[in-house]
Amino acid sequence: MKFSSTNPMLSENSIVSHSDSVAMSKGQIMTLEGTAKKSAMLILLCLITGFVMYGNLLESIIENYQRSGSVSIAGSGVYIGVASIVGLIAYFVGLFVPKIAKICAPVYAIAEGIVLGAFSVIAEVKFPGVALQALISTFAIAGVMFVGFSYGFFKVTQKLKSFVIACAIGYIVFLLANMILSLFGNGIAVLNVENQSVISYGISIFAVCLGALFLLLDFDNIAQLHGRASKDMEWVCGMGLLATLVWLYIELLKLFMKLQSRE
């Protein structure tokens, strides 16, 4: 069966081709149980780091406000920038050198936790309550997609994979265009969280739905790779699944910020 995925960490080329054939011959084979345990550990590590970062930054912001009477979130941006770079490096090193993925995966989870904690503080300062709403919604959507896939309610067909990939490419190009325009001070207005146009809401909802479909494709690929890849690929798949969850959380956070900005 031919595999494909919008998540580069969970594609056939990046997993089957990078599998350690020697390790597999010794019985060190990727399993659903092993992947689930490692994914859960990475998600938990990301959450703990995120909560710690969130608490420390929020405390710092409150103390600064009590001293100066002003609110400053500039420091959060620095954490996001540095952690994003570290996370990106760990992500791709783990992908292309699976034998050290067990080291790269925790580093990636910690880096993503720092990014989420800092980003959540920025959102909470402007729109109180949105971080918790986004977190609960992320796990709710993930749970629905997992149960639906497990019981066969959601079928992953080649047409669905092609559709998701096409949508993902279009969305990424759109975001890159906004990034380039932002460098000149003219980003795409509908991507602003305070933009209340129908198109802006449509884009946010589209992004959340796309994230949910990413999860569905990831679950399918992990199930298909059971018994076909070496044990170290469980860490690789864990990073890929965490990457999708992080992206879904951020899209939900932006959507809730947009909804609250109406008030």
PDB file of C-alpha atoms in Angstrom, residues 9-11 16 26 32 41 57 81 100 103 110 130 136 155 168 174 186-187 200 220 229 243-244 249 254 263:
ATOM      1  CA  MET A   9       7.516  13.323   9.822  1.00  0.00           C
ATOM      2  CA  LEU A  10       4.922  10.676   8.936  1.00  0.00           C
ATOM      3  CA  SER A  11       5.481  10.086   5.218  1.00  0.00           C
ATOM      4  CA  VAL A  16      10.191   3.256   5.847  1.00  0.00           C
ATOM      5  CA  LYS A  26      16.595  -8.259  15.739  1.00  0.00           C
ATOM      6  CA  LEU A  32       1.144   0.894  17.881  1.00  0.00           C
ATOM      7  CA  MET A  41       5.263  11.100  26.866  1.00  0.00           C
ATOM      8  CA  LEU A  57       6.118  34.705  32.038  1.00  0.00           C
ATOM      9  CA  GLY A  81      11.903  32.895  18.294  1.00  0.00           C
ATOM     10  CA  ILE A 100      19.160   9.775  17.833  1.00  0.00           C
ATOM     11  CA  ILE A 103      17.204  12.484  22.120  1.00  0.00           C
ATOM     12  CA  ILE A 110      10.392  21.029  25.367  1.00  0.00           C
ATOM     13  CA  VAL A 130      -8.665  31.844  25.255  1.00  0.00           C
ATOM     14  CA  ILE A 136      -9.651  21.864  25.763  1.00  0.00           C
ATOM     15  CA  LYS A 155     -12.178   6.500   6.306  1.00  0.00           C
ATOM     16  CA  ALA A 168      -2.170  22.287   2.893  1.00  0.00           C
ATOM     17  CA  PHE A 174      -0.934  31.858   1.573  1.00  0.00           C
ATOM     18  CA  ASN A 186       1.473  45.297   4.723  1.00  0.00           C
ATOM     19  CA  GLY A 187       0.327  41.853   5.829  1.00  0.00           C
ATOM     20  CA  SER A 200     -11.359  36.028   7.975  1.00  0.00           C
ATOM     21  CA  ASP A 220      -3.830   6.273   9.539  1.00  0.00           C
ATOM     22  CA  ALA A 229       9.460   0.297  10.533  1.00  0.00           C
ATOM     23  CA  ALA A 243       3.695  18.839  15.563  1.00  0.00           C
ATOM     24  CA  THR A 244       0.136  18.445  14.288  1.00  0.00           C
ATOM     25  CA  TYR A 249      -3.787  24.407  19.133  1.00  0.00           C
ATOM     26  CA  LYS A 254      -6.241  32.394  16.951  1.00  0.00           C
ATOM     27  CA  GLU A 263     -16.613  41.904  22.383  1.00  0.00           C
TER      28      GLU A 263
END
